[in-house]
Coordinates of N, CA, C and O in Angstrom, one line a residue:
M1 N -24.3 -20.8 -6.9 CA -22.6 -20.9 -6.0 C -21.7 -20.2 -7.7 O -21.1 -19.5 -7.9
K2 N -22.2 -21.2 -8.5 CA -21.4 -21.4 -10.3 C -21.8 -19.7 -11.1 O -21.2 -19.2 -11.5
L3 N -22.9 -19.9 -10.9 CA -24.1 -18.7 -11.3 C -23.3 -17.3 -10.9 O -22.4 -16.6 -11.7
F4 N -23.1 -17.1 -9.8 CA -22.2 -16.5 -9.2 C -20.7 -16.3 -9.5 O -20.4 -14.9 -9.7
R5 N -19.9 -16.6 -9.2 CA -18.7 -17.4 -9.5 C -18.8 -16.5 -11.3 O -18.0 -16.1 -11.7
A6 N -19.1 -17.3 -12.0 CA -19.3 -16.5 -13.5 C -19.5 -14.9 -13.5 O -19.2 -14.3 -14.2
L7 N -21.1 -14.5 -13.0 CA -20.9 -13.0 -12.7 C -19.9 -12.5 -11.9 O -19.3 -11.1 -12.9
L8 N -19.0 -13.3 -11.5 CA -18.3 -12.7 -11.3 C -16.5 -12.4 -12.2 O -15.3 -11.3 -12.4
V9 N -16.6 -13.7 -12.3 CA -15.4 -13.5 -13.9 C -15.0 -13.0 -15.2 O -15.0 -12.4 -15.2
A10 N -17.0 -12.9 -15.6 CA -17.2 -11.9 -16.9 C -16.3 -10.9 -17.1 O -16.3 -10.3 -17.6
P11 N -17.3 -9.8 -16.2 CA -16.0 -9.1 -15.5 C -15.0 -8.8 -15.7 O -14.0 -8.3 -17.0
G12 N -14.3 -9.7 -15.1 CA -13.0 -9.3 -15.1 C -12.3 -10.1 -16.4 O -11.4 -9.2 -17.0
L13 N -12.9 -10.6 -17.1 CA -12.0 -11.0 -18.7 C -12.4 -10.6 -19.5 O -12.1 -9.8 -20.2
A14 N -13.9 -9.2 -18.9 CA -14.0 -8.3 -20.1 C -13.4 -6.6 -20.1 O -12.3 -6.7 -21.0
T15 N -12.6 -7.2 -18.9 CA -11.6 -5.9 -18.4 C -10.1 -6.9 -19.2 O -9.6 -5.6 -19.4
L16 N -9.5 -7.3 -19.0 CA -8.9 -8.6 -19.5 C -8.2 -8.1 -21.0 O -7.7 -7.5 -21.5
A17 N -9.1 -8.3 -21.6 CA -9.7 -8.1 -22.7 C -9.4 -6.4 -23.5 O -8.3 -6.9 -24.3
W18 N -10.4 -5.9 -23.1 CA -9.6 -4.7 -23.2 C -9.2 -4.4 -22.8 O -8.1 -3.7 -23.7
G19 N -7.1 -4.5 -22.0 CA -6.6 -3.9 -21.8 C -5.6 -4.6 -22.4 O -4.5 -3.9 -22.9
A20 N -5.9 -6.1 -23.7 CA -5.4 -6.1 -24.8 C -5.5 -5.7 -25.6 O -4.3 -5.5 -26.9
V21 N -6.7 -5.1 -26.2 CA -7.2 -4.4 -26.6 C -5.5 -3.1 -27.3 O -5.4 -2.6 -28.5
L22 N -5.7 -2.4 -25.7 CA -5.1 -1.2 -25.8 C -3.6 -1.4 -25.9 O -3.2 -0.9 -26.2
I23 N -3.3 -2.3 -25.0 CA -2.3 -3.4 -25.2 C -1.0 -2.8 -26.7 O -0.4 -2.7 -27.2
Y24 N -2.3 -3.5 -27.6 CA -1.9 -3.4 -29.1 C -2.3 -2.4 -29.6 O -1.1 -2.5 -30.3
E25 N -2.9 -1.5 -29.4 CA -3.7 -0.6 -30.0 C -1.9 0.4 -29.7 O -1.5 1.2 -30.8
F26 N -1.7 0.5 -28.2 CA -0.6 1.1 -28.2 C 1.4 0.4 -28.8 O 1.5 1.5 -29.0
A27 N 1.1 -0.5 -28.7 CA 2.7 -1.7 -28.8 C 2.8 -1.2 -30.8 O 3.6 -1.5 -31.2
F28 N 2.2 -1.3 -31.1 CA 1.8 -1.5 -33.1 C 1.5 -0.2 -33.3 O -0.4 -0.3 -33.7
P29 N 2.4 0.5 -34.4 CA 3.5 -0.3 -34.5 C 4.4 0.1 -33.8 O 3.9 0.7 -33.0
L30 N 5.5 -0.9 -34.0 CA 6.6 -0.5 -32.8 C 7.1 0.2 -33.3 O 7.7 1.7 -33.6
W31 N 7.3 1.4 -32.1 CA 8.1 3.0 -31.5 C 9.2 2.8 -30.7 O 8.5 1.9 -29.9
P32 N 9.4 4.0 -30.4 CA 10.5 3.8 -29.4 C 10.0 3.8 -27.7 O 10.7 3.3 -26.6
G33 N 8.8 4.3 -27.5 CA 8.3 4.4 -26.4 C 7.6 2.5 -26.3 O 7.2 2.7 -24.9
T34 N 7.1 2.2 -27.5 CA 6.9 0.5 -27.0 C 8.0 0.2 -26.5 O 7.4 -0.5 -25.3
F35 N 9.2 0.0 -26.6 CA 10.5 -0.5 -25.5 C 10.2 -0.1 -24.3 O 10.7 -1.0 -22.8
V36 N 10.3 0.8 -24.3 CA 10.2 1.8 -22.5 C 8.9 1.2 -21.5 O 9.4 0.6 -20.8
A37 N 8.1 0.8 -22.9 CA 7.1 0.4 -21.9 C 6.9 -0.3 -22.2 O 6.7 -1.7 -20.4
A38 N 7.3 -2.0 -21.9 CA 7.7 -3.3 -22.3 C 8.7 -3.1 -21.2 O 8.7 -3.8 -19.7
G39 N 9.8 -2.7 -21.1 CA 10.6 -2.6 -19.4 C 9.6 -2.3 -19.0 O 9.7 -3.2 -17.8
W40 N 8.2 -1.4 -18.6 CA 8.3 -1.1 -16.7 C 7.4 -2.5 -16.7 O 7.5 -3.3 -16.3
L41 N 6.8 -2.7 -18.1 CA 5.8 -3.5 -17.6 C 6.4 -5.0 -17.5 O 5.7 -6.0 -16.8
L42 N 7.7 -5.1 -18.1 CA 8.3 -7.2 -17.8 C 9.4 -6.3 -16.7 O 9.7 -7.5 -15.6
G43 N 9.7 -5.4 -16.7 CA 11.2 -5.7 -15.3 C 10.3 -5.2 -14.1 O 11.0 -5.0 -13.2
F44 N 8.9 -4.1 -13.6 CA 8.6 -4.2 -12.4 C 8.6 -5.1 -11.7 O 9.1 -5.3 -10.4
P45 N 7.4 -6.0 -12.4 CA 7.6 -7.2 -11.9 C 8.6 -8.1 -11.4 O 8.3 -8.8 -9.7
V46 N 9.1 -7.6 -12.2 CA 10.3 -8.8 -11.5 C 11.3 -8.2 -10.9 O 11.6 -8.1 -9.3
L47 N 11.0 -6.5 -10.5 CA 11.5 -5.9 -9.4 C 10.9 -5.9 -8.2 O 11.1 -6.3 -7.2
H48 N 9.2 -6.2 -7.8 CA 8.9 -6.5 -7.0 C 8.9 -7.3 -6.3 O 9.3 -8.2 -5.3
D49 N 9.2 -8.6 -7.0 CA 9.2 -9.8 -6.6 C 10.0 -10.5 -6.5 O 10.4 -11.6 -5.3
A50 N 11.6 -9.8 -7.0 CA 12.9 -10.4 -6.0 C 13.4 -9.1 -5.2 O 14.4 -9.2 -4.4
L51 N 12.6 -8.1 -5.5 CA 13.9 -6.7 -4.2 C 12.0 -6.5 -3.7 O 12.4 -6.6 -1.6
I52 N 11.4 -5.6 -3.9 CA 10.4 -5.2 -2.7 C 9.6 -6.2 -1.6 O 9.3 -6.5 -1.1
A53 N 8.9 -7.6 -2.7 CA 8.0 -7.9 -1.4 C 9.3 -9.2 -0.5 O 8.4 -9.3 0.1
P54 N 10.2 -10.0 -1.2 CA 11.0 -10.1 0.5 C 11.1 -9.4 1.5 O 11.1 -9.6 2.2
L55 N 11.2 -8.2 0.7 CA 11.9 -6.7 1.4 C 10.6 -6.5 3.1 O 10.8 -6.3 3.8
V56 N 9.4 -6.6 2.6 CA 8.3 -6.4 2.7 C 7.7 -7.3 4.1 O 7.5 -7.7 4.9
G57 N 7.9 -8.7 3.6 CA 7.8 -9.5 4.6 C 8.6 -9.6 5.3 O 8.9 -9.6 6.4
V58 N 10.0 -9.4 4.7 CA 11.4 -9.6 6.1 C 10.6 -8.3 7.3 O 10.4 -8.3 8.4
V59 N 10.5 -6.8 6.5 CA 9.7 -5.9 7.5 C 9.2 -6.3 8.8 O 8.3 -6.0 10.0
A60 N 7.5 -7.2 8.1 CA 6.0 -6.9 8.5 C 6.6 -8.6 9.3 O 6.1 -8.3 10.5
F61 N 7.0 -9.4 9.1 CA 8.4 -10.1 10.0 C 8.4 -9.6 11.6 O 8.2 -10.0 12.2
A62 N 9.5 -9.1 11.0 CA 10.6 -8.0 11.9 C 9.3 -7.0 13.0 O 8.8 -7.1 14.5
L63 N 8.1 -6.6 12.5 CA 7.0 -5.7 12.6 C 6.4 -6.9 14.2 O 6.1 -6.7 15.4
S64 N 6.3 -7.8 13.6 CA 4.9 -9.0 14.5 C 5.9 -9.3 16.0 O 5.0 -9.9 15.8
R65 N 7.3 -9.8 16.1 CA 7.9 -9.9 16.7 C 8.0 -9.5 17.7 O 7.8 -9.0 19.3
V66 N 7.9 -7.5 17.4 CA 8.7 -6.6 18.2 C 7.2 -5.8 19.2 O 8.5 -5.0 20.2
L67 N 6.6 -5.7 17.7 CA 5.3 -4.6 18.5 C 4.5 -5.9 19.6 O 4.3 -6.3 19.7
P68 N 4.2 -4.8 20.2 CA 2.9 -5.7 21.9 C 1.6 -5.9 21.0 O 1.6 -4.7 19.9
K69 N 1.0 -7.0 20.9 CA -0.4 -7.4 20.5 C -1.2 -5.7 19.7 O -1.4 -6.0 19.4
T70 N -1.0 -4.7 21.2 CA -2.3 -3.7 20.6 C -1.8 -3.1 19.1 O -2.9 -2.1 19.2
W71 N -0.6 -3.0 19.2 CA -0.3 -2.1 17.6 C -0.1 -2.7 16.8 O 0.2 -1.8 15.6
K72 N -0.2 -4.0 16.9 CA 0.2 -5.0 15.8 C -0.8 -3.8 14.3 O 0.1 -4.0 13.4
A73 N -1.7 -5.0 14.6 CA -2.4 -4.2 13.3 C -2.9 -2.7 13.2 O -2.8 -3.0 11.6
P74 N -2.2 -1.7 14.1 CA -2.0 -0.8 13.5 C -1.3 0.4 13.1 O -1.6 0.5 11.5
V75 N -0.6 -0.7 13.1 CA 0.4 -0.7 12.9 C 0.7 -1.2 11.4 O 1.4 0.1 9.8
M76 N 0.3 -2.1 11.0 CA 0.5 -3.0 9.8 C -0.4 -2.6 8.6 O -0.6 -2.5 7.2
V77 N -1.5 -1.6 9.6 CA -2.5 -1.6 8.4 C -1.7 0.0 7.7 O -2.4 0.7 7.0
G78 N -1.1 0.7 9.2 CA -0.2 1.8 8.3 C 0.7 1.6 7.1 O 1.0 2.8 6.7
A79 N 1.2 0.7 7.8 CA 2.4 0.5 6.8 C 2.3 -0.1 4.8 O 2.7 0.6 4.2
V80 N 0.5 -1.1 5.1 CA 0.3 -1.2 3.6 C -0.4 0.2 3.1 O 0.5 0.3 2.1
L81 N -0.8 1.8 4.5 CA -1.7 3.0 3.2 C 0.0 3.1 3.1 O 0.1 4.1 2.1
T82 N 1.6 3.2 3.7 CA 2.2 3.9 3.0 C 2.7 3.4 2.2 O 2.6 4.2 1.2
G83 N 2.5 2.2 2.3 CA 2.7 1.3 0.8 C 1.8 2.0 -0.5 O 2.6 2.5 -1.4
V84 N 0.6 2.1 -0.7 CA -0.4 2.4 -1.6 C 0.4 3.8 -2.0 O -0.3 4.3 -3.0
L85 N 0.3 4.8 -1.0 CA 0.5 6.0 -1.4 C 1.8 6.0 -1.6 O 1.8 7.5 -2.7
A86 N 3.0 5.2 -1.7 CA 4.6 5.3 -2.5 C 3.9 5.3 -3.8 O 4.4 5.6 -4.5
I87 N 3.2 4.7 -3.9 CA 3.4 4.2 -5.2 C 2.3 4.7 -5.9 O 2.1 5.2 -7.4
V88 N 0.6 5.2 -5.7 CA 0.3 6.3 -6.6 C 0.3 7.6 -6.1 O 0.9 8.4 -7.3
A89 N 1.5 8.0 -5.7 CA 2.7 9.1 -5.9 C 3.9 9.6 -6.4 O 4.6 9.7 -7.1
F90 N 4.5 7.3 -6.7 CA 5.6 7.0 -7.7 C 5.5 8.3 -8.7 O 6.3 8.8 -9.1
P91 N 4.9 8.2 -10.1 CA 4.5 9.0 -10.6 C 4.9 10.2 -10.8 O 6.0 11.2 -11.8
L92 N 4.4 10.4 -10.1 CA 4.0 12.2 -9.3 C 5.6 12.7 -8.7 O 6.5 14.0 -9.4
L93 N 6.5 11.9 -8.2 CA 7.2 12.5 -7.5 C 8.4 12.1 -8.6 O 10.0 12.5 -8.7
W94 N 8.5 10.4 -9.1 CA 9.8 10.6 -10.5 C 10.1 11.5 -11.0 O 10.9 11.6 -11.7
R95 N 8.8 12.0 -11.7 CA 8.3 12.6 -13.1 C 7.5 13.8 -13.1 O 6.6 13.0 -13.9
T96 N 7.5 14.5 -12.5 CA 6.7 15.7 -12.6 C 5.4 15.2 -13.3 O 4.2 15.7 -12.5
Y97 N 5.0 15.6 -14.8 CA 4.8 15.2 -15.6 C 4.9 13.9 -16.4 O 4.0 14.1 -17.6
G98 N 4.2 12.9 -15.4 CA 4.8 11.7 -16.3 C 3.3 11.2 -16.1 O 3.1 9.8 -17.2
A99 N 2.7 12.0 -15.4 CA 0.8 10.6 -15.2 C 0.2 12.3 -15.8 O 0.1 13.3 -15.2
P100 N -0.8 12.2 -16.3 CA -2.6 13.0 -16.2 C -2.3 13.2 -14.7 O -2.4 12.8 -13.7
P101 N -2.1 15.4 -15.0 CA -2.7 15.8 -13.7 C -4.1 15.2 -13.0 O -5.0 15.1 -13.3
P102 N -3.8 15.2 -11.9 CA -4.7 14.8 -10.3 C -5.8 15.9 -10.7 O -6.0 16.9 -11.1
P103 N -7.2 16.0 -10.2 CA -8.2 17.0 -9.6 C -7.5 17.6 -8.5 O -7.0 16.6 -7.8
G104 N -7.9 19.3 -8.4 CA -7.2 19.7 -7.8 C -6.2 20.0 -7.5 O -5.9 19.8 -8.9
P105 N -5.4 20.8 -7.2 CA -4.2 21.4 -6.3 C -3.2 20.6 -7.2 O -3.1 19.2 -6.7
R106 N -1.7 20.8 -7.6 CA -0.8 19.8 -8.1 C 0.3 20.9 -7.7 O 0.6 20.8 -8.6
D107 N 0.1 21.5 -6.8 CA 1.4 22.5 -7.1 C 2.3 21.7 -6.6 O 3.6 22.2 -6.5
N108 N 2.5 20.8 -5.6 CA 3.7 20.1 -4.7 C 2.8 19.3 -4.5 O 2.5 17.9 -3.1
P109 N 3.6 18.2 -5.2 CA 3.1 16.4 -4.9 C 4.0 16.0 -4.0 O 3.2 14.9 -3.2
E110 N 5.4 16.0 -3.2 CA 5.8 16.2 -2.5 C 4.9 16.3 -0.9 O 4.8 15.9 0.3
L111 N 4.6 18.0 -1.1 CA 3.9 18.1 0.2 C 2.5 17.1 0.7 O 2.2 17.0 1.3
G112 N 2.2 17.0 -1.2 CA 0.8 16.3 -0.5 C 1.4 14.3 -0.5 O -0.2 14.5 0.9
L113 N 1.5 14.6 -0.2 CA 2.1 12.6 0.0 C 2.9 12.9 1.9 O 1.5 12.0 2.1
A114 N 3.7 14.0 1.8 CA 4.1 13.8 3.5 C 2.2 14.1 4.5 O 2.7 13.3 5.3
I115 N 1.5 15.1 4.0 CA 0.7 15.1 4.6 C -0.3 14.6 4.7 O -0.9 14.0 5.7
S116 N -0.4 13.1 3.6 CA -1.1 11.7 3.5 C -0.9 11.0 4.3 O -1.5 9.9 5.4
L117 N 0.8 11.2 4.5 CA 1.7 10.2 5.6 C 0.9 10.6 6.9 O 0.7 9.6 7.9
A118 N 1.6 12.0 7.5 CA 1.1 12.1 8.8 C 0.1 12.1 9.1 O -1.2 11.4 10.1
V119 N -1.1 12.7 7.7 CA -2.5 12.2 8.8 C -2.9 9.9 9.1 O -3.1 9.8 9.8
V120 N -2.1 9.3 8.2 CA -2.2 7.7 8.7 C -1.2 7.9 8.9 O -1.9 6.3 10.5
W121 N -0.2 8.2 9.6 CA 0.5 7.5 10.6 C -0.2 8.2 12.3 O 0.0 7.8 13.2
L122 N -1.0 9.3 11.9 CA -1.7 10.0 12.9 C -2.8 8.9 13.4 O -2.8 9.3 14.4
G123 N -3.6 8.3 12.4 CA -4.8 7.8 13.0 C -4.0 6.7 13.6 O -4.2 5.5 14.7
V124 N -2.8 6.0 13.2 CA -1.9 5.1 13.4 C -1.7 4.9 14.9 O -2.0 4.3 16.5
M125 N -1.4 6.3 15.5 CA -0.9 6.8 17.1 C -2.3 6.7 17.8 O -2.7 6.4 18.8
I126 N -3.2 6.9 17.4 CA -4.4 7.3 18.1 C -5.2 5.1 18.2 O -5.4 5.5 19.2
S127 N -5.7 4.7 17.2 CA -6.0 3.3 17.0 C -4.7 2.6 18.0 O -5.7 2.1 19.2
G128 N -3.6 2.9 18.1 CA -2.6 2.0 18.9 C -2.6 2.5 20.2 O -3.1 1.8 20.9
L129 N -2.8 3.9 20.6 CA -3.1 4.2 21.7 C -4.3 3.9 22.6 O -5.1 3.3 23.8
V130 N -5.8 3.6 21.9 CA -6.8 3.5 22.7 C -7.2 2.3 22.5 O -7.5 2.0 23.6
R131 N -5.8 1.4 21.6 CA -6.1 -0.1 21.9 C -6.3 -0.9 22.7 O -5.7 -1.0 23.6
H132 N -4.1 -0.3 23.5 CA -3.6 -0.2 24.1 C -4.1 0.4 25.8 O -4.8 -0.7 26.6
L133 N -5.3 1.7 25.6 CA -5.7 2.0 27.1 C -7.2 1.1 26.9 O -7.4 0.4 28.4
R134 N -8.2 0.5 26.5 CA -9.3 -0.2 26.6 C -8.7 -1.9 26.9 O -8.8 -2.0 27.5
T135 N -7.3 -2.0 26.4 CA -6.6 -3.2 27.0 C -6.3 -3.2 28.3 O -6.7 -4.2 28.9
D136 N -5.4 -2.4 28.8 CA -5.1 -1.9 30.3 C -6.1 -2.1 31.3 O -6.9 -2.0 31.8
R137 N -7.6 -1.1 30.4 CA -9.0 -0.6 31.6 C -9.3 -2.2 31.6 O -10.2 -3.2 32.4
A138 N -9.2 -2.8 30.4 CA -10.1 -4.5 30.6 C -9.2 -5.4 31.8 O -10.2 -6.3 32.0
R139 N -7.9 -5.3 31.7 CA -7.3 -6.3 32.5 C -7.1 -5.8 33.8 O -7.6 -6.6 35.1
A140 N -7.8 -4.2 34.6 CA -7.5 -3.5 35.7 C -9.6 -4.4 36.2 O -9.3 -4.4 37.3
R141 N -10.4 -4.1 35.6 CA -11.9 -4.8 35.6 C -11.3 -6.0 35.8 O -12.2 -7.0 37.1
A142 N -10.3 -7.0 35.2 CA -10.1 -8.1 35.5 C -9.8 -8.5 37.1 O -9.6 -9.6 37.1
G143 N -9.3 -7.6 36.9 CA -8.9 -8.0 38.0 C -7.0 -8.3 38.4 O -6.0 -8.7 39.3
L144 N -6.8 -8.0 36.9 CA -4.8 -8.9 36.6 C -4.3 -7.5 37.6 O -2.6 -7.8 37.0
G145 N -4.4 -6.0 36.6 CA -3.4 -5.5 36.9 C -2.7 -4.9 35.8 O -3.0 -4.7 35.0
R146 N -1.8 -3.7 36.1 CA -1.0 -3.2 34.9 C -0.1 -4.7 34.9 O 0.4 -5.4 35.4
P147 N -0.1 -5.1 33.6 CA 2.0 -5.9 33.8 C 2.5 -5.4 34.0 O 3.1 -4.0 33.7
E148 N 4.0 -6.3 35.2 CA 4.7 -5.7 35.8 C 5.6 -5.8 34.2 O 5.9 -6.1 33.4
R149 N 6.5 -4.2 34.6 CA 7.7 -3.7 33.4 C 9.0 -3.5 34.3 O 8.7 -3.8 35.2
P150 N 9.6 -4.3 33.1 CA 11.3 -5.5 33.9 C 11.2 -3.6 34.0 O 11.4 -2.0 33.1
S151 N 12.3 -3.5 35.6 CA 13.3 -2.1 35.5 C 14.6 -1.5 35.0 O 15.3 -3.5 35.0
V152 N 15.1 -0.6 34.8 CA 16.4 -1.3 33.6 C 17.6 -0.7 35.1 O 18.0 0.0 35.9

């Protein structure tokens, strides 16, 4: 097991060392871009820990209390994928030429993000409906029938 851990740690340390070399080459000699990069490298973790992480925690807690059991997992996966897509799209949405061009068409990053989110949430809806129908069928087979819904 120790050898396996060492094999896992070695590439991580090598990547960390390479990142340190790249930061050193980027930061020295000092130039105005260095301070902008330092602002991002130091400011974004603070922003994440002070604002983004608590907000995500509150939303996840609220969703876990409100959603039915069959919908919890698909909605949580959809929320995580939405966050990842937003992080990936942020440089292109914030400043159109702020990142190297991705492969393929680059005409409209807003449309690309919208289409990606639509596909993710369509998958969430399909997955949630399938899970809900399977649960209803399993309850019917077990003789429990459909759960009563309160009349309004």
